[in-house]
XYZ file of C-alpha atoms in Angstrom:
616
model
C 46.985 18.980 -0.730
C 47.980 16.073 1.198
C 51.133 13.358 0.430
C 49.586 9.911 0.617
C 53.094 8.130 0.377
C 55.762 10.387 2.560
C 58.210 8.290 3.280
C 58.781 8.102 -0.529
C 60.808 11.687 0.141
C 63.967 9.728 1.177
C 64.828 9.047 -2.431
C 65.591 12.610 -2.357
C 68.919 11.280 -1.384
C 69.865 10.299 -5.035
C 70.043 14.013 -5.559
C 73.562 14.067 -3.528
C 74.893 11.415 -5.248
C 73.773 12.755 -8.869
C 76.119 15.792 -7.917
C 78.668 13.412 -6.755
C 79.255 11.503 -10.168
C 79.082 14.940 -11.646
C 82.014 16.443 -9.693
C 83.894 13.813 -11.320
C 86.154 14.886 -13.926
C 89.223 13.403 -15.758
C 92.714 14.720 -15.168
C 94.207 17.139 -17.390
C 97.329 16.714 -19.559
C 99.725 19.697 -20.450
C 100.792 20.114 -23.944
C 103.355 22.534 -24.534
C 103.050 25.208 -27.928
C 104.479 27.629 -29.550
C 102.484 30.272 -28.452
C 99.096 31.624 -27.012
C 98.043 34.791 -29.331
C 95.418 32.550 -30.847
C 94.097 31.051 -27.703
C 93.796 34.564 -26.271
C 91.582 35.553 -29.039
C 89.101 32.655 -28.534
C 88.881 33.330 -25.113
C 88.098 37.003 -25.424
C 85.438 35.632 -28.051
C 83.379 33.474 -25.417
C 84.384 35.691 -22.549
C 80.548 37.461 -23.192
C 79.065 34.080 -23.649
C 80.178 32.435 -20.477
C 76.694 31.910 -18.404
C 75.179 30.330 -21.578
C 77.757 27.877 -22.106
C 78.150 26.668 -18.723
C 74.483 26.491 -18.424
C 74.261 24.392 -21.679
C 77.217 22.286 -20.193
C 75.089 21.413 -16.812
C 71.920 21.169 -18.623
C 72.054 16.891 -18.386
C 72.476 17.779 -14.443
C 69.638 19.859 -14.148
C 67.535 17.397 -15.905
C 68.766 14.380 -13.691
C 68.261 16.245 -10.127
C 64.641 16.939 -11.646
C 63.810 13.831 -12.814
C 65.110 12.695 -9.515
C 62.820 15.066 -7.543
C 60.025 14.120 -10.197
C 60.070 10.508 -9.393
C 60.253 11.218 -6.035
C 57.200 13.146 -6.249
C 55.329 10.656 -7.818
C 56.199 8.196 -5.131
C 54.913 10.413 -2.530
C 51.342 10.241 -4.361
C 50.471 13.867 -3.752
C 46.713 14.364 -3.965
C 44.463 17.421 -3.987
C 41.623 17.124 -1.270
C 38.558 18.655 -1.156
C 35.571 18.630 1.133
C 31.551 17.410 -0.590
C 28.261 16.151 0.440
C 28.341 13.083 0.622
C 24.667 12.050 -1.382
C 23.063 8.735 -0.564
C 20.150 6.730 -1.533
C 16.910 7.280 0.429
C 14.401 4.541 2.110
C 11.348 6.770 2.716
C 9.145 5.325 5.299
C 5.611 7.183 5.677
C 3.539 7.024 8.907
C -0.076 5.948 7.645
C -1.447 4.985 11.142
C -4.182 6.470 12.310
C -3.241 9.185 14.116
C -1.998 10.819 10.938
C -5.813 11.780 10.691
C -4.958 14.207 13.501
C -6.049 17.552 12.484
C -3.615 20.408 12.294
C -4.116 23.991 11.685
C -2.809 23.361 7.950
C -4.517 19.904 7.650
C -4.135 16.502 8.563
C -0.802 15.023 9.321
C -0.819 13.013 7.203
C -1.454 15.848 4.379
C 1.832 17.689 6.118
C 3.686 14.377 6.015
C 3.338 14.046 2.279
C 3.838 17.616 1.617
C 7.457 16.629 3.275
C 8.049 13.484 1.199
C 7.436 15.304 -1.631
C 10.290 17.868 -0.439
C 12.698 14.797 -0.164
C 12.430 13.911 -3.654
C 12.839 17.256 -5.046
C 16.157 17.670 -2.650
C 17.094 13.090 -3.882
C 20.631 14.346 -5.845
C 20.524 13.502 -9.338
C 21.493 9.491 -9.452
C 20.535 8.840 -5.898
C 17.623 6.361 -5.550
C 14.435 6.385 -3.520
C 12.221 3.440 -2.212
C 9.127 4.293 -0.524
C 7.427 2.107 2.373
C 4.236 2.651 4.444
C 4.066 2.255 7.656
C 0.640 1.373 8.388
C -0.535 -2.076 10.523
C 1.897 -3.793 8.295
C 4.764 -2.121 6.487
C 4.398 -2.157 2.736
C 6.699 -1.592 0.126
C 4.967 1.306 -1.999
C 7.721 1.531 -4.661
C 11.303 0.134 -4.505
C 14.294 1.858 -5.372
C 13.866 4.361 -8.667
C 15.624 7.311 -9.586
C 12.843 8.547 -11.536
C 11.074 11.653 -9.437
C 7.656 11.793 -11.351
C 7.449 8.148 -10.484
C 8.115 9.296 -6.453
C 5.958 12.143 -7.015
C 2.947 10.109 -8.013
C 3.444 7.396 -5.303
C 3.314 9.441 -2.886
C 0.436 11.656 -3.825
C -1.698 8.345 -4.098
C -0.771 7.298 -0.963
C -3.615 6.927 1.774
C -3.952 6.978 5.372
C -5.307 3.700 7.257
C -8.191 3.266 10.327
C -5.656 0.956 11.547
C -2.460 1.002 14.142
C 0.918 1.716 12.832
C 3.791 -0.681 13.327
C 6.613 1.639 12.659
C 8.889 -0.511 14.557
C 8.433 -3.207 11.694
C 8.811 -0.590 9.212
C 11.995 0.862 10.165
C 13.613 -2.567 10.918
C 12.263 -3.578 6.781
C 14.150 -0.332 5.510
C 16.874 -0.784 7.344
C 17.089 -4.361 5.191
C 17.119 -2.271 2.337
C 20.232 -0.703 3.345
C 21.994 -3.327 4.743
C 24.104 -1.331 6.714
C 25.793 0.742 4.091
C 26.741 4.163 4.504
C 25.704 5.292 1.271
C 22.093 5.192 2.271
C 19.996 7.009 4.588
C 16.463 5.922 5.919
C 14.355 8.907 6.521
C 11.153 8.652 8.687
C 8.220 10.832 8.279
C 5.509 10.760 10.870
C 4.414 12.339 13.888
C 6.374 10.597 16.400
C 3.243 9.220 18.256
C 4.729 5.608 18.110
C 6.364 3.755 21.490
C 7.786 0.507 19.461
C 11.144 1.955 19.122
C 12.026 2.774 22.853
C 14.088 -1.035 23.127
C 15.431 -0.737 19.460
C 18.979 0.398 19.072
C 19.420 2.388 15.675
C 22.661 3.520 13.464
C 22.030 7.319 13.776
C 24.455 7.757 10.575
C 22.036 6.083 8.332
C 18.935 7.675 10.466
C 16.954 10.683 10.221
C 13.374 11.891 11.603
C 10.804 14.676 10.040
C 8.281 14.975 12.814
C 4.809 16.464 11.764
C 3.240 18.230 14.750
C 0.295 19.812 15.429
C -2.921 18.805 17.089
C -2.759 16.976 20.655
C -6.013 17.299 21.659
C -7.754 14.148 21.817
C -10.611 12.263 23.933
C -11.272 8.111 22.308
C -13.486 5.319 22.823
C -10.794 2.467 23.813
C -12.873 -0.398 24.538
C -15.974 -2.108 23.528
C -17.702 -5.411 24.032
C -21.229 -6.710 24.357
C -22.646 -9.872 26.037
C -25.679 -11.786 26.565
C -26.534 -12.499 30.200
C -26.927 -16.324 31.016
C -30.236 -17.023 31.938
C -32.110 -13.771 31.163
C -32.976 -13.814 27.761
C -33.528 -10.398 26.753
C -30.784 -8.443 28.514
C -27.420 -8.025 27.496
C -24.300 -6.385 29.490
C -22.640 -3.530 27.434
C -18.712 -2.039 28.812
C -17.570 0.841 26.630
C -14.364 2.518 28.249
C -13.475 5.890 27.555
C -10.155 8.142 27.794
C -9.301 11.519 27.869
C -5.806 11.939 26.428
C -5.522 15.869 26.490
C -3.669 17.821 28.760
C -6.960 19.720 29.743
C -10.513 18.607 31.833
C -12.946 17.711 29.323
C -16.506 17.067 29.565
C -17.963 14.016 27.128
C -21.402 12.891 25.951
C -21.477 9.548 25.211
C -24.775 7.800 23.563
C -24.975 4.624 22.317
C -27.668 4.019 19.243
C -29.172 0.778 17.918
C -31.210 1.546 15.132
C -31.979 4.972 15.788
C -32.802 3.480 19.396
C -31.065 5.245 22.100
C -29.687 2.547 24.401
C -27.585 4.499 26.909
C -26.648 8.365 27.305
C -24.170 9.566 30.031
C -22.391 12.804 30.670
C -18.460 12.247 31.408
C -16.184 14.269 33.261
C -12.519 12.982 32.671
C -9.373 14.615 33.984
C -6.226 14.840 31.864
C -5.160 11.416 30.969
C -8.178 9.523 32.753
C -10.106 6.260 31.715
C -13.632 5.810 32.661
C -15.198 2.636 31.872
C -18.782 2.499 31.937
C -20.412 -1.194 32.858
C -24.743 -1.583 32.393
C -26.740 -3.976 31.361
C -29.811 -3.138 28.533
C -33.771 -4.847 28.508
C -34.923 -5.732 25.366
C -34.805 -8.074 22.195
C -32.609 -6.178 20.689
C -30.688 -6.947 17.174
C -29.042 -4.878 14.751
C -25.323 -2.845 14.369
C -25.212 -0.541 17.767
C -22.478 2.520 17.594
C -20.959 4.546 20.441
C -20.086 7.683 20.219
C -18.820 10.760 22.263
C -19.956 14.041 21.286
C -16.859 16.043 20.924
C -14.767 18.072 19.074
C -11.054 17.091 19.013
C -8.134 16.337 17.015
C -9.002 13.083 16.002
C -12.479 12.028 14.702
C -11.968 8.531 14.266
C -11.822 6.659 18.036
C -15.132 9.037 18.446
C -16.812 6.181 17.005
C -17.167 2.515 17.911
C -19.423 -0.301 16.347
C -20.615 -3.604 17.735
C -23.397 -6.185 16.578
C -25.809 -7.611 19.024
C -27.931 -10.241 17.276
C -29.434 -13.525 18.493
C -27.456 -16.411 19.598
C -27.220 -19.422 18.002
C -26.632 -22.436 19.715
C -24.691 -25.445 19.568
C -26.027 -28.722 20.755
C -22.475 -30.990 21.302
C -22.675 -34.758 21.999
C -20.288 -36.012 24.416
C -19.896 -40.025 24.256
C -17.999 -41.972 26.094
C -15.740 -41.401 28.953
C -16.403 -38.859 31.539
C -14.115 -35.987 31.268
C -14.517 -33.068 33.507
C -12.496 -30.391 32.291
C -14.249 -30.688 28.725
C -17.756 -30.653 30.180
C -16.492 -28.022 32.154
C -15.218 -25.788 29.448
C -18.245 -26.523 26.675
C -20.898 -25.859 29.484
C -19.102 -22.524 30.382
C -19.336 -21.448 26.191
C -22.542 -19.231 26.017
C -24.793 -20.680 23.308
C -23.514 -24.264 23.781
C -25.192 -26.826 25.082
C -24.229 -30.431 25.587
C -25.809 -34.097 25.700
C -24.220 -36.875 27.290
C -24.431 -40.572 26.511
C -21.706 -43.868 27.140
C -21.687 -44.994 23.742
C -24.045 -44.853 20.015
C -24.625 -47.470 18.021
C -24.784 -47.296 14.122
C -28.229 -47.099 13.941
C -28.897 -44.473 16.082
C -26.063 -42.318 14.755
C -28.491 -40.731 11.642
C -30.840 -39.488 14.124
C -28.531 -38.214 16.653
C -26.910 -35.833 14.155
C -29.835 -34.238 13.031
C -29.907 -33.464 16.892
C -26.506 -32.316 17.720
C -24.088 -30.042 15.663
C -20.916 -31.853 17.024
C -20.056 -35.449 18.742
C -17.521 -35.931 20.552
C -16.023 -39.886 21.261
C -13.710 -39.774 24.190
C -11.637 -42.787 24.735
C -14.982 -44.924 22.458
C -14.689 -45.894 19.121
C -17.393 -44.375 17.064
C -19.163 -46.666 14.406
C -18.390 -45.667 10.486
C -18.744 -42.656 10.119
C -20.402 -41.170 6.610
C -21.258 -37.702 7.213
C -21.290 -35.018 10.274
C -18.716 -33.352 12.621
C -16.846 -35.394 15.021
C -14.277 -34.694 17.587
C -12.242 -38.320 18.146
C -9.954 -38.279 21.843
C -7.988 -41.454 22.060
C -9.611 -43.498 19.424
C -9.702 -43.263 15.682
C -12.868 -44.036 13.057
C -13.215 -46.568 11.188
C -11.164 -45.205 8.448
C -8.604 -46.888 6.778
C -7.084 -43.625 6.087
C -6.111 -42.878 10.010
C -4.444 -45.719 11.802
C -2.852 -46.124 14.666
C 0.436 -48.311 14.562
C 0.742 -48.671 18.281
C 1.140 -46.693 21.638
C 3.922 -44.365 22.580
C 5.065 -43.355 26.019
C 5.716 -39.605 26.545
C 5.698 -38.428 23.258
C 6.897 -34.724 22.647
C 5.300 -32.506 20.359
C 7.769 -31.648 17.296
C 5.718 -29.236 15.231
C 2.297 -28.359 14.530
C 0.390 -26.582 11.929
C -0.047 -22.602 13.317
C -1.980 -21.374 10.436
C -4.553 -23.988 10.347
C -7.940 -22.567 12.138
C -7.471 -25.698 14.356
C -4.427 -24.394 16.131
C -4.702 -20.622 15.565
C -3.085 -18.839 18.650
C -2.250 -22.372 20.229
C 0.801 -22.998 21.736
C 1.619 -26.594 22.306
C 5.900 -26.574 22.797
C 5.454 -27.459 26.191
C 2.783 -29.473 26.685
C 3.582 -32.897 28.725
C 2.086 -36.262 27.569
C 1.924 -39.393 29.215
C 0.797 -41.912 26.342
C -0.611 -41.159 22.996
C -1.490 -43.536 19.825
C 0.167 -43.341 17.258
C -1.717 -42.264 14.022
C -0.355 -42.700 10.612
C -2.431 -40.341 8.459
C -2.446 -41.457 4.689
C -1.753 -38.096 2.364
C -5.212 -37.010 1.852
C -5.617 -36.911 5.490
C -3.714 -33.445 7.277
C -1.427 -34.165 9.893
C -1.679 -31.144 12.216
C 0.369 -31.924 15.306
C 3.454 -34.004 14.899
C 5.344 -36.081 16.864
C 8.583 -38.212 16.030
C 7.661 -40.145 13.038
C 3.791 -39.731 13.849
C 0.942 -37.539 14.143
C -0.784 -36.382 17.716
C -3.470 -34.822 15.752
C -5.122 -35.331 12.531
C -7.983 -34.180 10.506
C -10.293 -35.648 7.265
C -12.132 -32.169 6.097
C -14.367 -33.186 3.265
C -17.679 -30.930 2.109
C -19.858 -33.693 4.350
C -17.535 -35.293 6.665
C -15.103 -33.759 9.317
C -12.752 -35.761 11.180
C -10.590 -34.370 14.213
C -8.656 -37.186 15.632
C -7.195 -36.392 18.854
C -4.324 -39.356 20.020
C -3.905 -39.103 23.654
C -6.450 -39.089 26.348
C -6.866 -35.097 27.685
C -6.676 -36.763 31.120
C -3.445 -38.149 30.846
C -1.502 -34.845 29.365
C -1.530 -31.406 31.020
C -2.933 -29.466 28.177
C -6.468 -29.461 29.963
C -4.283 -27.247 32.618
C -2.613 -24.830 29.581
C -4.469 -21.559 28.052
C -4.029 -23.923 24.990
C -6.927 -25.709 25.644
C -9.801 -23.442 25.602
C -8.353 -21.657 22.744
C -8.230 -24.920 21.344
C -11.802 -25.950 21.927
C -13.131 -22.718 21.098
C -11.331 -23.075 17.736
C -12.740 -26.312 17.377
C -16.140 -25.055 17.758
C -16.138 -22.223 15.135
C -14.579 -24.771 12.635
C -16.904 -27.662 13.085
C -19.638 -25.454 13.727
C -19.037 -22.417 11.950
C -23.044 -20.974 12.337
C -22.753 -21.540 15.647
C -19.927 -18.552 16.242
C -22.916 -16.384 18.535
C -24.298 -13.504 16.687
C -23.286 -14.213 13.253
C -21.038 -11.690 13.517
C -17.573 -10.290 14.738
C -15.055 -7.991 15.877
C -11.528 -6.931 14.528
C -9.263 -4.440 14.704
C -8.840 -2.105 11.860
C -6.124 -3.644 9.149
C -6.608 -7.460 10.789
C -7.622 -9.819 8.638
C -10.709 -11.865 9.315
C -11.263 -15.963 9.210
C -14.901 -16.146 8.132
C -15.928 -20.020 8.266
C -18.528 -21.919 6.074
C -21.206 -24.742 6.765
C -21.648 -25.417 3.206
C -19.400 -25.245 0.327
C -18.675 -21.446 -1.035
C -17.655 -19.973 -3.991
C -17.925 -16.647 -3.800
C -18.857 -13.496 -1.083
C -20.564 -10.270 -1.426
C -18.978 -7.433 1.245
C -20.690 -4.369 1.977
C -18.198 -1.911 2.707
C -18.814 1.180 5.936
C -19.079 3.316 2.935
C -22.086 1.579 1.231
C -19.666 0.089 -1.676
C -20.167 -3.375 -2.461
C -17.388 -5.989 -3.546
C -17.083 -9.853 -5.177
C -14.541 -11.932 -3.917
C -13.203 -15.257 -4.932
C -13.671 -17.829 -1.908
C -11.375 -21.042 -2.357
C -10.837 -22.010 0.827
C -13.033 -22.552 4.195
C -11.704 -20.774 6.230
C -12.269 -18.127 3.639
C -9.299 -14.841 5.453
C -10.590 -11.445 4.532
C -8.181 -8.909 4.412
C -9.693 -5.682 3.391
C -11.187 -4.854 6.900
C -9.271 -1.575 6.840
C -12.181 0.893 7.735
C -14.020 1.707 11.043
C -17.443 0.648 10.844
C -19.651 -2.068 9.723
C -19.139 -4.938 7.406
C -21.780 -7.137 5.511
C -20.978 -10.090 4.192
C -23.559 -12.369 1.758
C -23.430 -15.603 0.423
C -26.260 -17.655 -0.870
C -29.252 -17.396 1.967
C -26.662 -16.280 4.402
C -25.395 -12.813 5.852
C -23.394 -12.424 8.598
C -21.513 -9.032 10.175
C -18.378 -8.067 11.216
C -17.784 -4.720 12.896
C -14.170 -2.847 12.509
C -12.642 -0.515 15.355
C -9.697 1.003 16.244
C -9.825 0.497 20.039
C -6.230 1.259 21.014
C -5.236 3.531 23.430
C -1.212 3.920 22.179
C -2.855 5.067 19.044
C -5.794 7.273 20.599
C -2.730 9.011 22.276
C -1.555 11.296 19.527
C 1.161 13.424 21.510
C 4.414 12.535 20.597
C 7.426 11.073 22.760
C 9.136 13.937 23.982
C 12.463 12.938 22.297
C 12.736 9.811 20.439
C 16.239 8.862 21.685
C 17.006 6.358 18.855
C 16.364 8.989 16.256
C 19.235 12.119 15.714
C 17.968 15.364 15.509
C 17.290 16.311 12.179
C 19.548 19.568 11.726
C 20.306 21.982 8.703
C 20.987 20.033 5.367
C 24.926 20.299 5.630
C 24.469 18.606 9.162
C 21.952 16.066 7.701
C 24.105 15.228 4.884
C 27.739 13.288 6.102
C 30.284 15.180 5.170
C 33.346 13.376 2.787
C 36.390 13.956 0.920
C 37.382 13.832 -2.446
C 41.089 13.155 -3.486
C 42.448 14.096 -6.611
C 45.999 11.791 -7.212
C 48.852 13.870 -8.945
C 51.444 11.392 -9.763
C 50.814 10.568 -12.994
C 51.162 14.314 -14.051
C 54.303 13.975 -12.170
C 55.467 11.064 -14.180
C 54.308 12.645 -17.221
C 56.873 15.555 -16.621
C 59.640 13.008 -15.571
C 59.170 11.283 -18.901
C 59.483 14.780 -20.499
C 63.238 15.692 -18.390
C 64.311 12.069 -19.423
C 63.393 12.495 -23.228
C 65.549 15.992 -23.119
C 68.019 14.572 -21.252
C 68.637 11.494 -24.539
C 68.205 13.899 -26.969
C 70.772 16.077 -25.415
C 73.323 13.301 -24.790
C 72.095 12.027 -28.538
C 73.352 15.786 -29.954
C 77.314 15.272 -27.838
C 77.221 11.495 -29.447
C-alpha cells in the first residue's frame, strides 16, 4: 500500500484539540441536604456498572477522534499497488524478401517465420490489437489493426514470400507510424536479420522487439548480368556474368550459360569465402532467344542460382538532326547503339512527308520546323507552328521551379541545378503538358496525340550547362524510348524482381497479354502509354503480346546484400528479445481507498447525531 497524499496526516492535529474541548466541563455547585442514605444506595447500585457508563458517556469522543482520523485518511488517498503485464497492441512486420527462401533444416525461413507469427497471435492478450505488414520490396499493409485471431491466423497463413529485395528499413519506419510513439504498442519484427538498412536508424527499444529465424548460411549467387552487341561486328555479342561466393567455406562452381538448349559458355569456378569473380567473353553467332545462367550448386538459396537475359536483334533508329550544329547531341545519339543519325540545315514542307517515312525522329535545333501534322519531333529553341505553344518573349537566366518526375520524359532526371543563360518563354494552352516550369512559364512542353508528338525544348542546349549534367543523357535516352518506343534495342528488358516496368507503345493500345515464368497467362487493361507493369515479381522470363507485337522482359534478383543471407551479428537498434516477463514492460496498478474511508466517516458521523439526537 502506498499514501498518494501524505502530507494530508497533519490534520491529525484536530485530534488534540477534539480532547481539548472535551476536557471542558462546567463548574459544580454545592447544594446542601438533609441527608445521604439515599444517595449511598444509588451509588452502590451503579458501582458494578461503572466501565459501561463511562464508556457510553465518551462514546461522542470516540466517534469524533475517528471521524477525525477517517477524514484524515481519506485525504492521504491510500491506495493498494500491485505489479501486471503491461499488454499492448502489436504491429507485426514479416520479412518476405528473398532470402526468406533460405532453406533450413525445418524448412524455409520464411515457413519458420510464420510458424512464429502465428505464436504472436495466440500469446495477443484478449483486447489487444494486431496489424500485420510485409516487408517485401515495398512494405504492405496485409491487415490493419483487428482483434479478431482467426482473421490474423488466416492472413498470415496466405502470406507469400517475394523474388524480390526486402526494404525492412521502410517497413519498420511505416509501423512505427502506426504507433505513433505510444507506449501501449509494441512493433515486433520477424525475419532473419539478413537486412543492413537499419545500421543509421535510431529505434525506441521500449516499443521494439526482434524474432530472428536462423538457419542456413550457405550460399554461392549470380550478382550481375548484362549482354551487349559489339559495334561493328554484327554477329558477336559481349556477355559479363559476375559471380560470388558468400559462404564461409571454398567452393567450387559450374557455371553454363544456355540459349535455347545452346550451350554458349561453360566454366569451372573456384571462389574463396566471400569472393566475386566476374567473368567477361564475347560469343559468335546470330543468336536470339531468352539465354539463362546458372551455377550448378547446391546451397541454401536456389533462387540467385539462376539469371535470365534476352539477346534479340537490334532495331534501329534513324534520327534527323536539322538545323544548328550541336556537338554534344551528335555526340551522345551517335554513341546510342542502334541509332543512327542524318543531318541537314533546314526541310521544307514539301519534303517533310518523305523524310519521315525515312527517319523515326527529327530533331529542329534553333530552326523552325514547317506545320507539323503527324510524326515525332524534338523542338530546341523554337516552337511549331502551333497555336497551342507560344512563346511570349525571352527570359534571361531563368531557374527551373518544378518539373514533372513521373512523366517518362523526365524519369530519373534531375534538373534543380541546372544553369540557364536565356530561354523562350512558352505558354502552353491546357491540352498541351507543361513538363518543366519556370516562373510563370514553361522550359519544356509536350503535344502527345495518337499521330503527332511534340517535345518543345525553350533554351538552346548550348547556352545552359545541362549538356555537362548526367541529366542529359538520361534525358535523351528517355526521349528516345518515348518517341521511339520500337526502337528500345532488343524488344526487350531487364528489371529487378518487385520493380515495376514502363512498357511504351507506337500505336494506340488497349489491352496486353503477359506470359508469366510459370507458363500462366494474364489480360490487363492498358490506358495509358507508358503502359507501368507492376506484377514483375518472379525470376525469369516475361512475354508480353499485343496485336502483331511481342516483346520480353527478363526478371532477376541480382543483389548481392540479398544473396548474402548471414545475418548481422547483432542488430544494435533492436533489444534482445528475452523471456516473456522481460519482453512485456512491467506496470502498476493502484487501487484508491478513500472513498471506503469516507464511507466509514459518514457511518461515525451518523452515530455520532443519532447519539446526540437520543441526550436532546
Amino acid at each position: 500500500m502506498t499514501w498518494l497524499n501524505p502530507a494530508a496526516f497533519a490534520f491529525l492535529a484536530a485530534i488534540p484539540v477534539i480532547l481539548l474541548l472535551h476536557s471542558l466541563r462546567y463548574r459544580r455547585r454545592d447544594v446542601q441536604v438533609s441527608t445521604l442514605f439515599l444517595w449511598e444506595q444509588v451509588m452502590r447500585e451503579a458501582h458494578g456498572s461503572l466501565g459501561l457508563r463511562r464508556l457510553i458517556q465518551n462514546l461522542p469522543l470516540i466517534l469524533q477522534i475517528l471521524l477525525a482520523l477517517l477524514l484524515t485518511l481519506a485525504l492521504a488517498n491510500p491506495a493498494l499497488t500491485k505489479s501486471v503485464k503491461r499488454s499492448k497492441d502489436i504491429v507485426l512486420v514479416l520479412d518476405a524478401s528473398a532470402s526468406m527462401q533460405t532453406q533450413t533444416p525445418q524448412g524455409t525461413r520464411f515457413e519458420l517465420a510464420k510458424q512464429h507469427a502465428l505464436d504472436v497471435v495466440q500469446a495477443l492478450p484478449s483486447g489487444r490489437q494486431m496489424a500485420i505488414i510485409a516487408a517485401g520490396r515495398q512494405p504492405q499493409v496485409v491487415t490493419f489493426y483487428t482483434d479478431e485471431k482467426a482473421l490474423l491466423r488466416q492472413s498470415i497463413s496466405q502470406m507469400q514470400v517475394t523474388d524480390a529485395p526486402g526494404n525492412m528499413r521502410e517497413a519498420i519506419l511505416l509501423a512505427l507510424s502506426f504507433t505513433q510513439g505510444r507506449l501501449t504498442q509494441e512493433v515486433v519484427v520477424i525475419g532473419d536479420g539478413a537486412y543492413r538498412q537499419l545500421a543509421d536508424l535510431e529505434l525506441p527499444r521500449s516499443q521494439m522487439r526482434h524474432i530472428r529465424v536462423a538457419g542456413g548460411e550457405d550460399n554461392v549467387g549470380i550478382v550481375r548480368l548484362a549482354f551487349r552487341k559489339v559495334i561493328q561486328t554484327e554477329p558477336r555479342y559481349e556477355v559479363l556474368i559476375a559471380v560470388k561466393n558468400f559462404s564461409p567455406e571454398p567452393r567450387e562452381v559450374p557455371l553454363q550459360l544456355t540459349l535455347r538448349r545452346r550451350r554458349l559458355l561453360e566454366q569451372q569456378l573456384k571462389l574463396e569465402p566471400g569472393e566475386e569473380t566476374v567473368i567477361v567473353t564475347e560469343i559468335a553467332g546470330r543468336l536470339r532467344g531468352a539465354a539463362h545462367a546458372e551455377i550448378l550448386v547446391e546451397d541454401a538459396l536456389e533462387l540467385d542460382n539462376h539469371a535470365y537475359g534476352v539477346i534479340a536483334a537490334q532495331t534501329q533508329t534513324w534520327v534527323l538532326l536539322v538545323g544548328q550544329s550541336n556537338f554534344f547531341l551528335e555526340q551522345l545519339l551517335t554513341s546510342i547503339p542502334g541509332v543512327q543519325v542524318n543531318v541537314a540545315p533546314d526541310v521544307s514542307e514539301d519534303a517533310l512527308p518523305q523524310l519521315l517515312e525515312a527517319n523515326h525522329l527529327m530533331i529542329f535545333n534553333g530552326v523552325r520546323p514547317p506545320p507539323l501534322q503527324r510524326g515525332r519531333y524534338l523542338l530546341i529553341n523554337t516552337v511549331p507552328h502551333d497555336p497551342r505553344v507560344q512563346a511570349d518573349g525571352v527570359v534571361q537566366q531563368p531557374a527551373v521551379i518544378d518539373w514533372e518526375r513521373q512523366h517518362p520524359l523526365l524519369q530519373f532526371v534531375e534538373l534543380s541545378e541546372v544553369q540557364i543563360e536565356e530561354s523562350l518563354a512558352l505558354q502552353p494552352l491546357a491540352s498541351v503538358q507543361s513538363l518543366i516550369d519556370g516562373d510563370g512559364f514553361s522550359l519544356m512542353s509536350v503535344i502527345d496525340e495518337p499521330s503527332l508528338r511534340v517535345v518543345t525544348l525553350g533554351f538552346d542546349l548550348m547556352r545552359s550547362d545541362l549538356p555537362l549534367r548526367v541529366a542529359f543523357p538520361v534525358l535523351i535516352n528517355n526521349l528516345l524510348r518515348w518517341l521511339h518506343p520500337e526502337g528500345e534495342g532488343a524488344v526487350a528488358g531487364q528489371v529487378q524482381a518487385g520493380t515495376p516496368y514502363p512498357l511504351f507503345f507506337e500505336t494506340s493500345v488497349s489491352e496486353v497479354s503477359v506470359q508469366d515464368p510459370q507458363g500462366s497467362e494474364q489480360t490487363y487493361e492498358v490506358q495509358s502509354n507508358p503502359w507501368l507493369f507492376s506484377d514483375a515479381r518472379q525470376v525469369g522470363v516475361y512475354i508480353f503480346r499485343y496485336g502483331e507485337s511481342k516483346r520480353y522482359l527478363t526478371v532477376n534478383l541480382l543483389d548481392a546484400v540479398e544473396s548474402d543471407i548471414a545475418p548481422a551479428e547483432a542488430l544494435s537498434t533492436f533489444a534482445p528479445s528475452g523471456s516473456e516477463a522481460e519482453r512485456q514492460a512491467m506496470g502498476v496498478v493502484q487501487t484508491p481507498l478513500w472513498p471506503y474511508l469516507l464511507l466509514l466517516a459518514m457511518v461515525a458521523e451518523f452515530g455520532e447525531w443519532l447519539i446526540w439526537c437520543r441526550d436532546w
